[in-house]
């Protein structure tokens, strides 16, 4: 069964940090050339790519988060992380984990991040 479960969201003050985790079922990480991404969707906005990491750990980021967010993966734990620093109110959104594989694209249910004083 393919499954992605996000965790680590919550309420944080501007300038603070959070680390999101995405635990994937082993079946996803066993697929060769799987790309993992974090997306976010704020109320009234479309879902947008935040960060992406390939199976060889090449990364890319949205311009709005470059220098503040870091995506990483631990293949031994089937987990992808998103370290978010210097958070801004405009980072408030539901954050979703995505796995893109040759067998299909899979989504988690999301975790809410609220940046507010």
mmCIF file of N, CA and C in Angstrom:
data_model
loop_
_atom_site.group_PDB
_atom_site.id
_atom_site.type_symbol
_atom_site.label_atom_id
_atom_site.label_comp_id
_atom_site.label_asym_id
_atom_site.label_seq_id
_atom_site.Cartn_x
_atom_site.Cartn_y
_atom_site.Cartn_z
ATOM 1 N N UNK A 1 0.844 -1.188 0.000
ATOM 2 C CA UNK A 1 0.000 0.000 0.000
ATOM 3 C C UNK A 1 0.887 1.248 0.000
ATOM 4 N N UNK A 2 0.575 2.169 -0.892
ATOM 5 C CA UNK A 2 1.337 3.399 -0.990
ATOM 6 C C UNK A 2 0.767 4.414 -0.017
ATOM 7 N N UNK A 3 1.641 4.977 0.806
ATOM 8 C CA UNK A 3 1.162 5.905 1.814
ATOM 9 C C UNK A 3 2.224 6.956 2.112
ATOM 10 N N UNK A 4 1.762 8.201 2.263
ATOM 11 C CA UNK A 4 2.614 9.304 2.681
ATOM 12 C C UNK A 4 1.952 9.982 3.861
ATOM 13 N N UNK A 5 2.677 10.164 4.947
ATOM 14 C CA UNK A 5 2.116 10.777 6.141
ATOM 15 C C UNK A 5 3.002 11.926 6.578
ATOM 16 N N UNK A 6 2.429 13.134 6.537
ATOM 17 C CA UNK A 6 3.164 14.324 6.951
ATOM 18 C C UNK A 6 2.984 14.581 8.440
ATOM 19 N N UNK A 7 3.970 15.221 9.037
ATOM 20 C CA UNK A 7 3.885 15.634 10.434
ATOM 21 C C UNK A 7 4.816 16.819 10.647
ATOM 22 N N UNK A 8 4.641 17.488 11.790
ATOM 23 C CA UNK A 8 5.536 18.574 12.151
ATOM 24 C C UNK A 8 4.969 19.963 11.991
ATOM 25 N N UNK A 9 3.759 20.074 11.467
ATOM 26 C CA UNK A 9 3.154 21.378 11.320
ATOM 27 C C UNK A 9 2.728 21.944 12.665
ATOM 28 N N UNK A 10 2.332 23.213 12.642
ATOM 29 C CA UNK A 10 1.884 23.846 13.867
ATOM 30 C C UNK A 10 1.906 25.347 13.756
ATOM 31 N N UNK A 11 1.776 25.991 14.904
ATOM 32 C CA UNK A 11 1.778 27.447 14.989
ATOM 33 C C UNK A 11 3.167 27.918 15.412
ATOM 34 N N UNK A 12 3.703 28.873 14.673
ATOM 35 C CA UNK A 12 5.025 29.400 14.977
ATOM 36 C C UNK A 12 5.018 30.903 14.743
ATOM 37 N N UNK A 13 5.819 31.608 15.499
ATOM 38 C CA UNK A 13 5.912 33.051 15.332
ATOM 39 C C UNK A 13 6.795 33.404 14.138
ATOM 40 N N UNK A 14 6.575 34.562 13.544
ATOM 41 C CA UNK A 14 7.463 34.997 12.451
ATOM 42 C C UNK A 14 8.917 34.983 12.891
ATOM 43 N N UNK A 15 9.758 34.484 11.995
ATOM 44 C CA UNK A 15 11.174 34.334 12.312
ATOM 45 C C UNK A 15 11.529 32.996 12.911
ATOM 46 N N UNK A 16 10.516 32.218 13.257
ATOM 47 C CA UNK A 16 10.749 30.919 13.871
ATOM 48 C C UNK A 16 11.038 29.827 12.863
ATOM 49 N N UNK A 17 11.172 28.610 13.385
ATOM 50 C CA UNK A 17 11.521 27.459 12.549
ATOM 51 C C UNK A 17 10.591 26.287 12.835
ATOM 52 N N UNK A 18 10.428 25.456 11.832
ATOM 53 C CA UNK A 18 9.715 24.188 11.952
ATOM 54 C C UNK A 18 10.400 23.181 11.048
ATOM 55 N N UNK A 19 10.293 21.920 11.402
ATOM 56 C CA UNK A 19 10.756 20.855 10.516
ATOM 57 C C UNK A 19 9.602 19.912 10.243
ATOM 58 N N UNK A 20 9.263 19.816 8.982
ATOM 59 C CA UNK A 20 8.224 18.886 8.550
ATOM 60 C C UNK A 20 8.860 17.554 8.167
ATOM 61 N N UNK A 21 8.111 16.496 8.425
ATOM 62 C CA UNK A 21 8.542 15.154 8.039
ATOM 63 C C UNK A 21 7.478 14.503 7.181
ATOM 64 N N UNK A 22 7.913 13.699 6.259
ATOM 65 C CA UNK A 22 7.004 12.924 5.413
ATOM 66 C C UNK A 22 7.487 11.481 5.432
ATOM 67 N N UNK A 23 6.731 10.648 6.113
ATOM 68 C CA UNK A 23 7.065 9.229 6.197
ATOM 69 C C UNK A 23 6.378 8.501 5.048
ATOM 70 N N UNK A 24 7.172 7.859 4.227
ATOM 71 C CA UNK A 24 6.651 7.165 3.058
ATOM 72 C C UNK A 24 6.679 5.664 3.259
ATOM 73 N N UNK A 25 5.732 5.002 2.650
ATOM 74 C CA UNK A 25 5.760 3.546 2.689
ATOM 75 C C UNK A 25 6.975 3.064 1.921
ATOM 76 N N UNK A 26 7.500 1.954 2.359
ATOM 77 C CA UNK A 26 8.730 1.431 1.764
ATOM 78 C C UNK A 26 8.574 1.211 0.269
ATOM 79 N N UNK A 27 7.372 0.925 -0.155
ATOM 80 C CA UNK A 27 7.147 0.635 -1.575
ATOM 81 C C UNK A 27 7.500 1.835 -2.450
ATOM 82 N N UNK A 28 7.345 3.060 -1.916
ATOM 83 C CA UNK A 28 7.683 4.244 -2.703
ATOM 84 C C UNK A 28 9.187 4.386 -2.821
ATOM 85 N N UNK A 29 9.863 4.265 -1.699
ATOM 86 C CA UNK A 29 11.300 4.461 -1.725
ATOM 87 C C UNK A 29 12.021 3.337 -2.451
ATOM 88 N N UNK A 30 11.350 2.221 -2.636
ATOM 89 C CA UNK A 30 11.995 1.119 -3.353
ATOM 90 C C UNK A 30 11.912 1.298 -4.855
ATOM 91 N N UNK A 31 11.106 2.262 -5.293
ATOM 92 C CA UNK A 31 10.975 2.513 -6.731
ATOM 93 C C UNK A 31 12.156 3.355 -7.189
ATOM 94 N N UNK A 32 12.807 2.912 -8.210
ATOM 95 C CA UNK A 32 13.966 3.636 -8.711
ATOM 96 C C UNK A 32 13.530 4.990 -9.255
ATOM 97 N N UNK A 33 14.385 5.976 -9.095
ATOM 98 C CA UNK A 33 14.139 7.317 -9.643
ATOM 99 C C UNK A 33 12.865 7.944 -9.093
ATOM 100 N N UNK A 34 12.653 7.823 -7.819
ATOM 101 C CA UNK A 34 11.499 8.503 -7.226
ATOM 102 C C UNK A 34 11.905 9.916 -6.842
ATOM 103 N N UNK A 35 11.062 10.879 -7.181
ATOM 104 C CA UNK A 35 11.271 12.264 -6.783
ATOM 105 C C UNK A 35 10.293 12.611 -5.686
ATOM 106 N N UNK A 36 10.768 13.290 -4.658
ATOM 107 C CA UNK A 36 9.918 13.673 -3.539
ATOM 108 C C UNK A 36 9.828 15.187 -3.467
ATOM 109 N N UNK A 37 8.636 15.681 -3.216
ATOM 110 C CA UNK A 37 8.464 17.122 -3.177
ATOM 111 C C UNK A 37 7.564 17.563 -2.052
ATOM 112 N N UNK A 38 7.759 18.796 -1.650
ATOM 113 C CA UNK A 38 6.852 19.468 -0.728
ATOM 114 C C UNK A 38 6.131 20.566 -1.500
ATOM 115 N N UNK A 39 4.815 20.561 -1.358
ATOM 116 C CA UNK A 39 3.974 21.575 -1.954
ATOM 117 C C UNK A 39 3.208 22.267 -0.834
ATOM 118 N N UNK A 40 2.648 23.419 -1.142
ATOM 119 C CA UNK A 40 1.805 24.085 -0.156
ATOM 120 C C UNK A 40 0.630 24.766 -0.849
ATOM 121 N N UNK A 41 -0.426 24.913 -0.070
ATOM 122 C CA UNK A 41 -1.623 25.577 -0.583
ATOM 123 C C UNK A 41 -2.194 26.449 0.512
ATOM 124 N N UNK A 42 -2.219 27.738 0.236
ATOM 125 C CA UNK A 42 -2.819 28.701 1.146
ATOM 126 C C UNK A 42 -4.269 28.924 0.735
ATOM 127 N N UNK A 43 -5.117 29.368 1.649
ATOM 128 C CA UNK A 43 -6.528 29.602 1.310
ATOM 129 C C UNK A 43 -6.670 30.544 0.114
ATOM 130 N N UNK A 44 -7.467 30.104 -0.854
ATOM 131 C CA UNK A 44 -7.708 30.919 -2.036
ATOM 132 C C UNK A 44 -6.631 30.851 -3.089
ATOM 133 N N UNK A 45 -5.568 30.098 -2.798
ATOM 134 C CA UNK A 45 -4.463 29.990 -3.756
ATOM 135 C C UNK A 45 -4.374 28.576 -4.324
ATOM 136 N N UNK A 46 -3.679 28.477 -5.435
ATOM 137 C CA UNK A 46 -3.425 27.160 -6.008
ATOM 138 C C UNK A 46 -2.267 26.495 -5.264
ATOM 139 N N UNK A 47 -2.217 25.185 -5.363
ATOM 140 C CA UNK A 47 -1.114 24.444 -4.762
ATOM 141 C C UNK A 47 0.158 24.769 -5.540
ATOM 142 N N UNK A 48 1.236 25.016 -4.812
ATOM 143 C CA UNK A 48 2.487 25.381 -5.456
ATOM 144 C C UNK A 48 3.635 24.532 -4.922
ATOM 145 N N UNK A 49 4.611 24.321 -5.794
ATOM 146 C CA UNK A 49 5.800 23.577 -5.399
ATOM 147 C C UNK A 49 6.663 24.445 -4.486
ATOM 148 N N UNK A 50 7.092 23.858 -3.382
ATOM 149 C CA UNK A 50 7.987 24.541 -2.459
ATOM 150 C C UNK A 50 9.418 24.055 -2.661
ATOM 151 N N UNK A 51 9.591 22.738 -2.666
ATOM 152 C CA UNK A 51 10.935 22.170 -2.790
ATOM 153 C C UNK A 51 10.819 20.752 -3.332
ATOM 154 N N UNK A 52 11.874 20.317 -4.012
ATOM 155 C CA UNK A 52 11.875 18.997 -4.627
ATOM 156 C C UNK A 52 13.257 18.368 -4.474
ATOM 157 N N UNK A 53 13.258 17.047 -4.288
ATOM 158 C CA UNK A 53 14.529 16.337 -4.184
ATOM 159 C C UNK A 53 14.431 15.050 -4.987
ATOM 160 N N UNK A 54 15.440 14.792 -5.795
ATOM 161 C CA UNK A 54 15.435 13.588 -6.615
ATOM 162 C C UNK A 54 15.994 12.408 -5.810
ATOM 163 N N UNK A 55 15.949 11.242 -6.423
ATOM 164 C CA UNK A 55 16.474 10.055 -5.758
ATOM 165 C C UNK A 55 17.983 10.147 -5.546
ATOM 166 N N UNK A 56 18.640 10.992 -6.334
ATOM 167 C CA UNK A 56 20.087 11.212 -6.161
ATOM 168 C C UNK A 56 20.370 12.451 -5.328
ATOM 169 N N UNK A 57 19.305 12.980 -4.705
ATOM 170 C CA UNK A 57 19.392 14.112 -3.763
ATOM 171 C C UNK A 57 19.722 15.451 -4.405
ATOM 172 N N UNK A 58 19.446 15.596 -5.689
ATOM 173 C CA UNK A 58 19.483 16.924 -6.294
ATOM 174 C C UNK A 58 18.242 17.683 -5.858
ATOM 175 N N UNK A 59 18.406 18.954 -5.578
ATOM 176 C CA UNK A 59 17.292 19.721 -5.023
ATOM 177 C C UNK A 59 17.000 20.967 -5.852
ATOM 178 N N UNK A 60 15.763 21.420 -5.756
ATOM 179 C CA UNK A 60 15.411 22.726 -6.276
ATOM 180 C C UNK A 60 14.313 23.317 -5.412
ATOM 181 N N UNK A 61 14.241 24.640 -5.419
ATOM 182 C CA UNK A 61 13.358 25.366 -4.517
ATOM 183 C C UNK A 61 12.598 26.465 -5.245
ATOM 184 N N UNK A 62 11.436 26.781 -4.709
ATOM 185 C CA UNK A 62 10.730 27.975 -5.165
ATOM 186 C C UNK A 62 11.552 29.193 -4.755
ATOM 187 N N UNK A 63 11.507 30.223 -5.586
ATOM 188 C CA UNK A 63 12.284 31.426 -5.288
ATOM 189 C C UNK A 63 11.923 32.010 -3.932
ATOM 190 N N UNK A 64 10.663 31.875 -3.554
ATOM 191 C CA UNK A 64 10.183 32.488 -2.315
ATOM 192 C C UNK A 64 10.766 31.847 -1.061
ATOM 193 N N UNK A 65 11.335 30.647 -1.176
ATOM 194 C CA UNK A 65 11.860 29.962 0.011
ATOM 195 C C UNK A 65 13.357 29.708 -0.063
ATOM 196 N N UNK A 66 13.984 30.063 -1.164
ATOM 197 C CA UNK A 66 15.424 29.831 -1.294
ATOM 198 C C UNK A 66 16.186 30.534 -0.180
ATOM 199 N N UNK A 67 17.119 29.805 0.400
ATOM 200 C CA UNK A 67 17.913 30.362 1.491
ATOM 201 C C UNK A 67 17.264 30.225 2.854
ATOM 202 N N UNK A 68 15.992 29.843 2.891
ATOM 203 C CA UNK A 68 15.288 29.687 4.163
ATOM 204 C C UNK A 68 14.874 28.238 4.428
ATOM 205 N N UNK A 69 14.506 27.532 3.383
ATOM 206 C CA UNK A 69 14.023 26.147 3.512
ATOM 207 C C UNK A 69 15.064 25.188 2.956
ATOM 208 N N UNK A 70 15.116 24.004 3.558
ATOM 209 C CA UNK A 70 16.015 22.957 3.085
ATOM 210 C C UNK A 70 15.274 21.627 3.050
ATOM 211 N N UNK A 71 15.288 20.993 1.899
ATOM 212 C CA UNK A 71 14.690 19.672 1.766
ATOM 213 C C UNK A 71 15.793 18.626 1.825
ATOM 214 N N UNK A 72 15.487 17.508 2.468
ATOM 215 C CA UNK A 72 16.452 16.418 2.568
ATOM 216 C C UNK A 72 15.693 15.098 2.648
ATOM 217 N N UNK A 73 16.413 14.011 2.457
ATOM 218 C CA UNK A 73 15.781 12.700 2.534
ATOM 219 C C UNK A 73 16.705 11.718 3.215
ATOM 220 N N UNK A 74 16.094 10.801 3.932
ATOM 221 C CA UNK A 74 16.819 9.714 4.581
ATOM 222 C C UNK A 74 16.238 8.418 4.035
ATOM 223 N N UNK A 75 16.932 7.833 3.087
ATOM 224 C CA UNK A 75 16.408 6.634 2.442
ATOM 225 C C UNK A 75 16.362 5.437 3.390
ATOM 226 N N UNK A 76 17.148 5.469 4.450
ATOM 227 C CA UNK A 76 17.117 4.361 5.406
ATOM 228 C C UNK A 76 15.860 4.396 6.261
ATOM 229 N N UNK A 77 15.257 5.590 6.346
ATOM 230 C CA UNK A 77 14.036 5.748 7.135
ATOM 231 C C UNK A 77 12.811 6.007 6.260
ATOM 232 N N UNK A 78 13.001 5.989 4.938
ATOM 233 C CA UNK A 78 11.894 6.267 4.013
ATOM 234 C C UNK A 78 11.209 7.586 4.359
ATOM 235 N N UNK A 79 11.993 8.595 4.642
ATOM 236 C CA UNK A 79 11.452 9.858 5.128
ATOM 237 C C UNK A 79 12.090 11.036 4.398
ATOM 238 N N UNK A 80 11.250 12.020 4.127
ATOM 239 C CA UNK A 80 11.703 13.274 3.539
ATOM 240 C C UNK A 80 11.408 14.386 4.537
ATOM 241 N N UNK A 81 12.310 15.336 4.618
ATOM 242 C CA UNK A 81 12.172 16.428 5.577
ATOM 243 C C UNK A 81 12.142 17.773 4.858
ATOM 244 N N UNK A 82 11.521 18.729 5.525
ATOM 245 C CA UNK A 82 11.575 20.108 5.072
ATOM 246 C C UNK A 82 11.890 20.968 6.289
ATOM 247 N N UNK A 83 13.117 21.451 6.355
ATOM 248 C CA UNK A 83 13.510 22.364 7.425
ATOM 249 C C UNK A 83 13.170 23.775 6.985
ATOM 250 N N UNK A 84 12.349 24.434 7.776
ATOM 251 C CA UNK A 84 11.878 25.781 7.437
ATOM 252 C C UNK A 84 12.366 26.760 8.485
ATOM 253 N N UNK A 85 13.187 27.695 8.066
ATOM 254 C CA UNK A 85 13.721 28.715 8.953
ATOM 255 C C UNK A 85 13.250 30.102 8.525
ATOM 256 N N UNK A 86 13.392 31.051 9.416
ATOM 257 C CA UNK A 86 13.009 32.444 9.120
ATOM 258 C C UNK A 86 11.604 32.501 8.534
ATOM 259 N N UNK A 87 10.686 31.829 9.170
ATOM 260 C CA UNK A 87 9.327 31.742 8.646
ATOM 261 C C UNK A 87 8.640 33.098 8.631
ATOM 262 N N UNK A 88 7.806 33.278 7.617
ATOM 263 C CA UNK A 88 7.073 34.517 7.407
ATOM 264 C C UNK A 88 5.578 34.221 7.417
ATOM 265 N N UNK A 89 4.758 35.208 7.711
ATOM 266 C CA UNK A 89 3.309 34.973 7.677
ATOM 267 C C UNK A 89 2.834 34.423 6.330
ATOM 268 N N UNK A 90 3.479 34.825 5.260
ATOM 269 C CA UNK A 90 3.076 34.343 3.930
ATOM 270 C C UNK A 90 3.438 32.882 3.685
ATOM 271 N N UNK A 91 4.146 32.269 4.614
ATOM 272 C CA UNK A 91 4.413 30.831 4.523
ATOM 273 C C UNK A 91 3.259 30.007 5.074
ATOM 274 N N UNK A 92 2.286 30.674 5.648
ATOM 275 C CA UNK A 92 1.126 29.970 6.198
ATOM 276 C C UNK A 92 0.383 29.226 5.096
ATOM 277 N N UNK A 93 0.203 27.936 5.296
ATOM 278 C CA UNK A 93 -0.448 27.099 4.289
ATOM 279 C C UNK A 93 -0.539 25.671 4.812
ATOM 280 N N UNK A 94 -1.283 24.857 4.088
ATOM 281 C CA UNK A 94 -1.214 23.416 4.300
ATOM 282 C C UNK A 94 -0.085 22.888 3.416
ATOM 283 N N UNK A 95 0.804 22.147 4.013
ATOM 284 C CA UNK A 95 1.963 21.615 3.305
ATOM 285 C C UNK A 95 1.727 20.131 3.000
ATOM 286 N N UNK A 96 1.931 19.784 1.735
ATOM 287 C CA UNK A 96 1.689 18.430 1.273
ATOM 288 C C UNK A 96 2.985 17.788 0.781
ATOM 289 N N UNK A 97 3.105 16.519 1.049
ATOM 290 C CA UNK A 97 4.211 15.733 0.534
ATOM 291 C C UNK A 97 3.747 15.009 -0.732
ATOM 292 N N UNK A 98 4.625 14.952 -1.704
ATOM 293 C CA UNK A 98 4.310 14.280 -2.967
ATOM 294 C C UNK A 98 5.450 13.354 -3.364
ATOM 295 N N UNK A 99 5.070 12.201 -3.886
ATOM 296 C CA UNK A 99 6.043 11.278 -4.460
ATOM 297 C C UNK A 99 5.713 11.078 -5.923
ATOM 298 N N UNK A 100 6.668 11.348 -6.766
ATOM 299 C CA UNK A 100 6.483 11.173 -8.206
ATOM 300 C C UNK A 100 7.348 10.015 -8.662
ATOM 301 N N UNK A 101 6.694 8.968 -9.121
ATOM 302 C CA UNK A 101 7.415 7.769 -9.531
ATOM 303 C C UNK A 101 6.923 7.314 -10.899
ATOM 304 N N UNK A 102 7.596 6.355 -11.449
ATOM 305 C CA UNK A 102 7.168 5.822 -12.747
ATOM 306 C C UNK A 102 5.847 5.080 -12.645
ATOM 307 N N UNK A 103 5.454 4.749 -11.426
ATOM 308 C CA UNK A 103 4.188 4.049 -11.212
ATOM 309 C C UNK A 103 3.052 4.995 -10.891
ATOM 310 N N UNK A 104 3.364 6.267 -10.725
ATOM 311 C CA UNK A 104 2.316 7.226 -10.438
ATOM 312 C C UNK A 104 2.764 8.310 -9.483
ATOM 313 N N UNK A 105 1.845 9.247 -9.237
ATOM 314 C CA UNK A 105 2.091 10.362 -8.325
ATOM 315 C C UNK A 105 1.208 10.187 -7.107
ATOM 316 N N UNK A 106 1.798 10.359 -5.933
ATOM 317 C CA UNK A 106 1.081 10.105 -4.687
ATOM 318 C C UNK A 106 1.170 11.316 -3.771
ATOM 319 N N UNK A 107 0.085 11.513 -2.990
ATOM 320 C CA UNK A 107 0.000 12.668 -2.104
ATOM 321 C C UNK A 107 -0.317 12.241 -0.685
ATOM 322 N N UNK A 108 0.226 13.009 0.258
ATOM 323 C CA UNK A 108 -0.206 12.868 1.633
ATOM 324 C C UNK A 108 -1.414 13.753 1.865
ATOM 325 N N UNK A 109 -1.922 13.735 3.106
ATOM 326 C CA UNK A 109 -3.122 14.504 3.431
ATOM 327 C C UNK A 109 -2.804 15.915 3.873
ATOM 328 N N UNK A 110 -1.542 16.203 4.133
ATOM 329 C CA UNK A 110 -1.134 17.552 4.448
ATOM 330 C C UNK A 110 -0.990 17.829 5.930
ATOM 331 N N UNK A 111 -0.200 18.855 6.231
ATOM 332 C CA UNK A 111 -0.045 19.315 7.604
ATOM 333 C C UNK A 111 -0.062 20.843 7.588
ATOM 334 N N UNK A 112 -0.785 21.432 8.525
ATOM 335 C CA UNK A 112 -1.003 22.869 8.530
ATOM 336 C C UNK A 112 0.146 23.585 9.234
ATOM 337 N N UNK A 113 0.663 24.597 8.561
ATOM 338 C CA UNK A 113 1.674 25.483 9.142
ATOM 339 C C UNK A 113 1.074 26.879 9.220
ATOM 340 N N UNK A 114 1.078 27.435 10.420
ATOM 341 C CA UNK A 114 0.548 28.786 10.624
ATOM 342 C C UNK A 114 1.650 29.644 11.223
ATOM 343 N N UNK A 115 1.968 30.721 10.534
ATOM 344 C CA UNK A 115 3.004 31.643 11.001
ATOM 345 C C UNK A 115 2.314 32.941 11.416
ATOM 346 N N UNK A 116 2.291 33.170 12.706
ATOM 347 C CA UNK A 116 1.549 34.315 13.216
ATOM 348 C C UNK A 116 2.057 34.689 14.598
ATOM 349 N N UNK A 117 1.978 35.976 14.893
ATOM 350 C CA UNK A 117 2.359 36.435 16.222
ATOM 351 C C UNK A 117 1.120 36.526 17.117
#
